[in-house]
Amino acid sequence: MTSAGSLTKSNWIKSNWIKSAGLGLGALVALAAQPAQAQGTLTVLCGVQEEWCKAIAVAFEKKTGTAVAMSRKSAGEALAQIRAESANPKTDVWWGGPGDPHLQAAEEGLTLAYESPQQADLQPWAQSQYKQSQGRSVGVYAGALGFVYNTELLGKRKIGAPKCWADLLRPEFRDEIQMANPNASGTAYTALATLVQILGEDGAFDYLRKLNDNVNQYTKSGSAPAAAAARSETLVGIVFMHDGINQKINGFPVDVAAPCEGTGYEIGSMSILKGTKNPDAAKAFYEFALSPEGQATGAETKQFQMPSNRKAAIPPEAPKLEAIRMIDYNFQKYGTAEERKRLLSRWDADIKAVAK
């Protein structure tokens, strides 16, 4: 296992970035000044919280004059839509959500290669996503997987807060845990792949079968368990930690923890769709989303992921990744369509089939 500090150390990711043709910075500046009528409406699939989706769309429209049609989808839903529309794409940009499905879309030839003039300003883990996808995806933020729990309910019931994966199997959490369905949610697929890497595949599925006794619902959205814990609908949710922090900042009685055995993380990513009808506007949005200005829209809407641009301000509320025991998550393996399909098929057979 490695520490979260490896996310920003040069020895974790080598350089040798894949080059692809793209707009120069001057051309992008000129493009941004063009009116919306010349570019049409940009269609974006968004994988983060609704508030952030709206904020970056409004900020981009204000800066460039380009209208944005933004729709929020969980990672699995977004990938399914992009596959279904591949013969006649209706989406220009896929922004946000865990990087694994973005890698699968790249592998399937559903996205375009593009190199940003801001590439050198990005964190090594963001550039790693670019390299691994053959230039078809890039990291826009990072977030660690963990737990969110309702402190008020735990206190009333005199139950200790979960600090480790093993704690979630305790009998006092019977029917009191929520996580998403990994077929629909990138968060839950990250959790599945994380447990496989920590416990081995058979060990992970043995754990998940036991955990199933304590799960009251497999949600469609990866962030939904955080909202449920905040509203006292469940004691614990398995989420990306920043989703729990968002609820805490909004005044709900919740706190978060990173599993003591180690945990995985997401590289929230962005891709331009093959067949986009607005390639210039798509590249302009891509540049805005990578800029410090565009990345600041997250913290402005109380979303506390780690931004990928090293010039962007890090929200003080964001999880301290250097203090979390992070695994060396194998994006190369678990980001492939074949491995995802195989693990999800086993999850359906072993877990979904016996779920409540």
Short mmCIF file of C-alpha atoms in Angstrom, two decimals:
data_model
loop_
_atom_site.label_atom_id
_atom_site.label_comp_id
_atom_site.label_asym_id
_atom_site.label_seq_id
_atom_site.Cartn_x
_atom_site.Cartn_y
_atom_site.Cartn_z
CA MET A 1 0.00 0.00 0.00
CA THR A 2 1.06 3.57 -0.53
CA SER A 3 0.19 6.81 1.16
CA ALA A 4 -1.96 9.47 -0.42
CA GLY A 5 1.17 11.54 -0.81
CA SER A 6 2.03 9.29 -3.75
CA LEU A 7 -0.70 11.04 -5.67
CA THR A 8 1.52 14.09 -5.95
CA LYS A 9 4.99 12.53 -6.05
CA SER A 10 6.78 12.26 -9.36
CA ASN A 11 7.94 8.72 -8.65
CA TRP A 12 4.34 7.52 -8.71
CA ILE A 13 3.74 8.57 -12.31
CA LYS A 14 6.38 8.85 -15.04
CA SER A 15 6.13 11.51 -17.67
CA ASN A 16 6.28 10.59 -21.39
CA TRP A 17 2.83 12.02 -22.03
CA ILE A 18 1.08 11.02 -25.22
CA LYS A 19 0.88 13.91 -27.68
CA SER A 20 -2.21 14.67 -29.70
CA ALA A 21 -3.26 17.55 -31.90
CA GLY A 22 -5.18 20.37 -30.24
CA LEU A 23 -5.87 24.09 -30.19
CA GLY A 24 -3.16 26.50 -29.13
CA LEU A 25 -3.84 28.70 -26.12
CA GLY A 26 -4.22 31.77 -28.30
CA ALA A 27 -6.79 30.04 -30.46
CA LEU A 28 -8.72 29.02 -27.36
CA VAL A 29 -8.81 32.59 -26.12
CA ALA A 30 -10.15 33.71 -29.47
CA LEU A 31 -12.67 30.89 -29.43
CA ALA A 32 -13.95 31.89 -26.00
CA ALA A 33 -14.85 35.31 -27.36
CA GLN A 34 -17.11 33.89 -30.08
CA PRO A 35 -20.85 34.26 -29.54
CA ALA A 36 -23.05 31.29 -28.70
CA GLN A 37 -24.82 31.54 -32.05
CA ALA A 38 -21.61 30.59 -33.85
CA GLN A 39 -21.04 27.57 -31.64
CA GLY A 40 -24.52 26.26 -30.95
CA THR A 41 -25.53 24.71 -27.65
CA LEU A 42 -22.93 22.55 -25.95
CA THR A 43 -24.34 19.32 -24.49
CA VAL A 44 -22.58 18.05 -21.37
CA LEU A 45 -23.11 14.92 -19.29
CA CYS A 46 -22.17 15.75 -15.70
CA GLY A 47 -21.04 13.24 -13.08
CA VAL A 48 -20.71 15.42 -9.98
CA GLN A 49 -23.35 16.89 -7.67
CA GLU A 50 -26.18 18.82 -9.31
CA GLU A 51 -25.08 22.10 -7.69
CA TRP A 52 -21.62 21.89 -9.23
CA CYS A 53 -23.04 20.85 -12.61
CA LYS A 54 -25.16 24.00 -12.69
CA ALA A 55 -22.40 26.28 -11.39
CA ILE A 56 -19.79 25.35 -13.98
CA ALA A 57 -22.37 25.55 -16.78
CA VAL A 58 -23.39 29.06 -15.71
CA ALA A 59 -19.77 30.18 -15.29
CA PHE A 60 -18.80 28.85 -18.73
CA GLU A 61 -21.82 30.45 -20.39
CA LYS A 62 -21.01 33.77 -18.73
CA LYS A 63 -17.38 33.63 -19.82
CA THR A 64 -17.85 32.47 -23.41
CA GLY A 65 -21.45 33.18 -24.41
CA THR A 66 -21.89 29.50 -25.31
CA ALA A 67 -25.14 27.99 -24.07
CA VAL A 68 -24.78 24.70 -22.14
CA ALA A 69 -27.36 21.93 -21.91
CA MET A 70 -26.20 20.04 -18.80
CA SER A 71 -27.67 16.79 -17.50
CA ARG A 72 -26.55 14.92 -14.38
CA LYS A 73 -25.95 11.16 -14.67
CA SER A 74 -24.26 8.55 -12.50
CA ALA A 75 -21.18 7.03 -14.12
CA GLY A 76 -22.81 3.78 -15.20
CA GLU A 77 -25.82 5.60 -16.62
CA ALA A 78 -23.61 8.05 -18.51
CA LEU A 79 -21.51 5.28 -20.06
CA ALA A 80 -24.65 3.35 -21.05
CA GLN A 81 -26.10 6.47 -22.71
CA ILE A 82 -22.88 7.21 -24.58
CA ARG A 83 -22.71 3.63 -25.84
CA ALA A 84 -26.35 3.69 -26.92
CA GLU A 85 -25.89 6.97 -28.83
CA SER A 86 -22.53 6.09 -30.39
CA ALA A 87 -23.94 5.88 -33.94
CA ASN A 88 -25.44 9.37 -33.59
CA PRO A 89 -23.84 11.12 -30.57
CA LYS A 90 -26.00 13.68 -28.78
CA THR A 91 -23.35 14.61 -26.19
CA ASP A 92 -20.28 16.80 -26.67
CA VAL A 93 -18.47 16.49 -23.33
CA TRP A 94 -18.61 14.04 -20.43
CA TRP A 95 -17.42 15.89 -17.35
CA GLY A 96 -16.88 14.40 -13.90
CA GLY A 97 -17.47 11.04 -12.31
CA PRO A 98 -14.88 8.34 -11.49
CA GLY A 99 -12.27 7.74 -14.14
CA ASP A 100 -12.77 4.00 -14.65
CA PRO A 101 -15.78 4.35 -16.99
CA HIS A 102 -14.02 7.17 -18.83
CA LEU A 103 -11.17 4.72 -19.47
CA GLN A 104 -13.68 2.16 -20.72
CA ALA A 105 -15.19 4.70 -23.10
CA ALA A 106 -11.69 5.49 -24.38
CA GLU A 107 -10.95 1.79 -24.82
CA GLU A 108 -14.15 1.37 -26.84
CA GLY A 109 -13.29 4.31 -29.11
CA LEU A 110 -16.17 6.47 -27.88
CA THR A 111 -14.05 9.52 -27.03
CA LEU A 112 -11.54 11.75 -28.81
CA ALA A 113 -7.86 12.39 -28.10
CA TYR A 114 -7.08 15.99 -27.18
CA GLU A 115 -4.11 17.55 -25.41
CA SER A 116 -4.63 20.71 -23.39
CA PRO A 117 -2.12 23.58 -23.38
CA GLN A 118 -2.57 23.40 -19.57
CA GLN A 119 -1.28 19.82 -19.42
CA ALA A 120 1.95 20.78 -17.63
CA ASP A 121 -0.06 22.49 -14.87
CA LEU A 122 -1.89 19.29 -13.92
CA GLN A 123 -1.16 16.96 -11.02
CA PRO A 124 0.68 13.72 -11.93
CA TRP A 125 -2.42 11.63 -11.26
CA ALA A 126 -4.42 13.76 -13.70
CA GLN A 127 -1.75 13.33 -16.36
CA SER A 128 -1.70 9.60 -15.61
CA GLN A 129 -5.36 9.39 -16.60
CA TYR A 130 -4.51 11.19 -19.84
CA LYS A 131 -1.65 8.84 -20.62
CA GLN A 132 -3.54 5.68 -19.80
CA SER A 133 -6.52 6.71 -21.96
CA GLN A 134 -4.28 7.44 -24.96
CA GLY A 135 -5.13 11.12 -24.58
CA ARG A 136 -8.90 10.55 -24.57
CA SER A 137 -9.56 11.48 -20.93
CA VAL A 138 -7.97 13.66 -18.27
CA GLY A 139 -8.24 14.01 -14.49
CA VAL A 140 -10.15 17.03 -13.17
CA TYR A 141 -10.27 16.15 -9.44
CA ALA A 142 -9.43 13.36 -6.99
CA GLY A 143 -11.39 12.00 -4.05
CA ALA A 144 -10.86 9.25 -1.46
CA LEU A 145 -13.38 6.50 -0.72
CA GLY A 146 -14.62 6.18 2.84
CA PHE A 147 -17.62 6.21 5.19
CA VAL A 148 -20.10 8.84 6.28
CA TYR A 149 -22.04 8.22 9.50
CA ASN A 150 -24.74 9.95 11.50
CA THR A 151 -23.12 11.06 14.77
CA GLU A 152 -26.43 11.91 16.44
CA LEU A 153 -27.97 8.48 15.86
CA LEU A 154 -24.78 6.64 16.80
CA GLY A 155 -24.63 8.62 20.05
CA LYS A 156 -28.26 7.90 20.95
CA ARG A 157 -27.76 4.19 20.32
CA LYS A 158 -24.31 4.12 21.95
CA ILE A 159 -22.72 2.61 18.83
CA GLY A 160 -19.08 3.28 18.02
CA ALA A 161 -18.37 4.97 14.71
CA PRO A 162 -16.98 2.72 11.97
CA LYS A 163 -13.30 3.26 11.30
CA CYS A 164 -12.42 0.13 9.28
CA TRP A 165 -13.98 -2.01 6.56
CA ALA A 166 -14.27 -4.78 9.16
CA ASP A 167 -16.43 -2.54 11.38
CA LEU A 168 -19.21 -2.49 8.79
CA LEU A 169 -19.85 -6.19 9.47
CA ARG A 170 -20.68 -5.57 13.14
CA PRO A 171 -24.17 -6.81 14.16
CA GLU A 172 -25.24 -3.36 15.42
CA PHE A 173 -25.15 -2.16 11.80
CA ARG A 174 -27.76 -4.71 10.69
CA ASP A 175 -29.94 -2.99 8.03
CA GLU A 176 -28.19 0.32 8.76
CA ILE A 177 -25.73 0.69 5.85
CA GLN A 178 -26.25 2.08 2.36
CA MET A 179 -24.05 1.87 -0.69
CA ALA A 180 -24.79 2.28 -4.36
CA ASN A 181 -25.21 -0.42 -6.99
CA PRO A 182 -21.88 -0.70 -8.85
CA ASN A 183 -23.71 -1.27 -12.14
CA ALA A 184 -25.02 2.30 -11.97
CA SER A 185 -22.51 4.06 -9.74
CA GLY A 186 -18.83 4.77 -10.26
CA THR A 187 -18.49 5.27 -6.50
CA ALA A 188 -19.72 1.74 -5.82
CA TYR A 189 -17.60 0.23 -8.58
CA THR A 190 -14.57 1.93 -7.00
CA ALA A 191 -15.56 0.34 -3.68
CA LEU A 192 -15.89 -3.08 -5.32
CA ALA A 193 -12.52 -2.81 -7.06
CA THR A 194 -10.93 -1.45 -3.87
CA LEU A 195 -12.08 -4.41 -1.78
CA VAL A 196 -10.85 -6.84 -4.44
CA GLN A 197 -7.42 -5.21 -4.29
CA ILE A 198 -7.32 -5.24 -0.47
CA LEU A 199 -8.83 -8.67 0.24
CA GLY A 200 -8.34 -10.59 -3.00
CA GLU A 201 -11.33 -11.35 -5.22
CA ASP A 202 -12.72 -14.32 -3.29
CA GLY A 203 -12.11 -12.54 0.01
CA ALA A 204 -13.84 -9.42 -1.28
CA PHE A 205 -16.96 -11.28 -2.36
CA ASP A 206 -17.06 -13.17 0.92
CA TYR A 207 -16.93 -9.77 2.66
CA LEU A 208 -19.66 -8.35 0.39
CA ARG A 209 -21.96 -11.30 1.09
CA LYS A 210 -21.60 -10.65 4.82
CA LEU A 211 -21.99 -6.91 4.32
CA ASN A 212 -25.21 -7.55 2.40
CA ASP A 213 -26.88 -8.54 5.69
CA ASN A 214 -26.25 -5.00 6.96
CA VAL A 215 -27.20 -3.13 3.76
CA ASN A 216 -30.71 -1.69 3.71
CA GLN A 217 -30.53 -0.32 0.16
CA TYR A 218 -28.32 -0.29 -2.93
CA THR A 219 -28.92 3.16 -4.37
CA LYS A 220 -28.55 4.32 -7.97
CA SER A 221 -26.43 7.36 -7.13
CA GLY A 222 -23.06 7.10 -5.39
CA SER A 223 -23.71 10.20 -3.29
CA ALA A 224 -27.22 9.18 -2.21
CA PRO A 225 -26.01 7.25 0.90
CA ALA A 226 -24.41 10.47 2.19
CA ALA A 227 -27.73 12.30 1.91
CA ALA A 228 -29.52 9.37 3.58
CA ALA A 229 -27.10 9.38 6.52
CA ALA A 230 -27.47 13.15 6.84
CA ARG A 231 -31.27 12.83 7.03
CA SER A 232 -31.16 9.98 9.57
CA GLU A 233 -32.45 7.44 7.05
CA THR A 234 -29.42 5.20 7.60
CA LEU A 235 -26.55 5.10 10.07
CA VAL A 236 -23.70 4.65 7.60
CA GLY A 237 -23.02 5.23 3.91
CA ILE A 238 -20.11 4.04 1.77
CA VAL A 239 -19.24 7.12 -0.29
CA PHE A 240 -16.46 9.33 -1.50
CA MET A 241 -15.50 11.29 1.58
CA HIS A 242 -16.08 14.69 -0.01
CA ASP A 243 -19.79 13.83 -0.39
CA GLY A 244 -20.00 13.29 3.37
CA ILE A 245 -18.09 16.48 4.07
CA ASN A 246 -20.57 18.36 1.87
CA GLN A 247 -23.40 17.19 4.13
CA LYS A 248 -21.45 18.12 7.26
CA ILE A 249 -20.71 21.62 5.97
CA ASN A 250 -24.42 22.02 5.26
CA GLY A 251 -25.13 21.51 8.95
CA PHE A 252 -26.17 17.86 9.15
CA PRO A 253 -24.98 15.68 12.10
CA VAL A 254 -22.52 13.54 10.15
CA ASP A 255 -18.81 12.84 10.07
CA VAL A 256 -16.51 10.87 7.79
CA ALA A 257 -13.77 8.28 8.16
CA ALA A 258 -11.19 6.64 5.89
CA PRO A 259 -11.00 2.83 6.35
CA CYS A 260 -8.06 1.78 8.53
CA GLU A 261 -7.12 -1.13 6.25
CA GLY A 262 -6.64 1.25 3.34
CA THR A 263 -8.90 2.67 0.68
CA GLY A 264 -9.16 3.43 -2.99
CA TYR A 265 -9.78 6.73 -4.69
CA GLU A 266 -11.24 8.20 -7.84
CA ILE A 267 -9.67 10.35 -10.48
CA GLY A 268 -12.74 12.32 -11.53
CA SER A 269 -12.31 12.71 -15.26
CA MET A 270 -13.41 14.49 -18.41
CA SER A 271 -13.71 13.31 -22.01
CA ILE A 272 -14.74 14.79 -25.36
CA LEU A 273 -17.17 12.49 -27.17
CA LYS A 274 -16.34 11.11 -30.59
CA GLY A 275 -18.76 12.57 -33.11
CA THR A 276 -19.29 15.81 -31.19
CA LYS A 277 -21.12 18.34 -33.30
CA ASN A 278 -19.43 21.23 -31.46
CA PRO A 279 -15.72 20.33 -31.34
CA ASP A 280 -14.44 23.87 -30.83
CA ALA A 281 -16.89 24.63 -28.03
CA ALA A 282 -16.14 21.22 -26.50
CA LYS A 283 -12.42 22.06 -26.39
CA ALA A 284 -13.20 25.48 -24.91
CA PHE A 285 -15.23 23.84 -22.11
CA TYR A 286 -12.43 21.32 -21.59
CA GLU A 287 -9.96 24.18 -21.11
CA PHE A 288 -12.29 26.05 -18.77
CA ALA A 289 -12.86 22.94 -16.65
CA LEU A 290 -9.10 22.46 -16.27
CA SER A 291 -8.42 26.10 -15.41
CA PRO A 292 -8.15 27.38 -11.81
CA GLU A 293 -11.23 29.51 -12.49
CA GLY A 294 -13.29 26.55 -13.67
CA GLN A 295 -12.08 24.27 -10.88
CA ALA A 296 -12.95 26.89 -8.26
CA THR A 297 -16.64 26.37 -9.07
CA GLY A 298 -16.43 23.18 -6.98
CA ALA A 299 -15.56 24.81 -3.68
CA GLU A 300 -17.96 27.66 -4.49
CA THR A 301 -20.78 25.09 -4.39
CA LYS A 302 -19.41 23.24 -1.32
CA GLN A 303 -17.85 20.38 -3.27
CA PHE A 304 -14.52 19.50 -1.71
CA GLN A 305 -12.58 17.31 -4.10
CA MET A 306 -8.85 17.80 -4.72
CA PRO A 307 -8.51 19.92 -7.91
CA SER A 308 -6.22 18.64 -10.65
CA ASN A 309 -4.69 21.99 -11.64
CA ARG A 310 -1.74 22.70 -9.34
CA LYS A 311 -2.49 26.42 -9.63
CA ALA A 312 -6.04 25.94 -8.30
CA ALA A 313 -6.76 26.62 -4.63
CA ILE A 314 -7.32 23.51 -2.51
CA PRO A 315 -10.48 23.87 -0.38
CA PRO A 316 -9.50 23.76 3.31
CA GLU A 317 -12.46 21.44 3.94
CA ALA A 318 -11.16 18.83 1.46
CA PRO A 319 -10.01 15.49 2.94
CA LYS A 320 -6.30 15.54 3.74
CA LEU A 321 -5.20 12.86 1.30
CA GLU A 322 -1.71 12.71 2.81
CA ALA A 323 -3.26 11.53 6.09
CA ILE A 324 -5.25 8.70 4.48
CA ARG A 325 -3.91 5.20 3.95
CA MET A 326 -4.37 4.88 0.20
CA ILE A 327 -3.89 1.73 -1.84
CA ASP A 328 -1.97 1.85 -5.10
CA TYR A 329 -5.24 1.55 -7.01
CA ASN A 330 -4.73 -0.33 -10.28
CA PHE A 331 -6.56 1.86 -12.79
CA GLN A 332 -4.84 0.02 -15.64
CA LYS A 333 -6.62 -3.23 -14.73
CA TYR A 334 -9.88 -2.12 -13.16
CA GLY A 335 -10.47 0.59 -15.74
CA THR A 336 -10.88 -1.92 -18.58
CA ALA A 337 -14.28 -2.84 -19.96
CA GLU A 338 -13.49 -6.56 -19.71
CA GLU A 339 -12.59 -6.44 -16.00
CA ARG A 340 -15.51 -4.20 -15.15
CA LYS A 341 -17.95 -6.50 -16.94
CA ARG A 342 -16.52 -9.57 -15.23
CA LEU A 343 -16.65 -8.10 -11.72
CA LEU A 344 -20.14 -6.69 -12.20
CA SER A 345 -21.39 -10.03 -13.48
CA ARG A 346 -20.06 -11.71 -10.35
CA TRP A 347 -21.58 -8.98 -8.16
CA ASP A 348 -24.95 -9.54 -9.82
CA ALA A 349 -24.73 -13.30 -9.28
CA ASP A 350 -23.31 -13.25 -5.75
CA ILE A 351 -24.78 -10.09 -4.20
CA LYS A 352 -27.64 -8.64 -6.23
CA ALA A 353 -29.33 -12.02 -6.47
CA VAL A 354 -29.62 -12.25 -2.67
CA ALA A 355 -30.05 -8.54 -1.88
CA LYS A 356 -33.13 -7.39 0.03
#
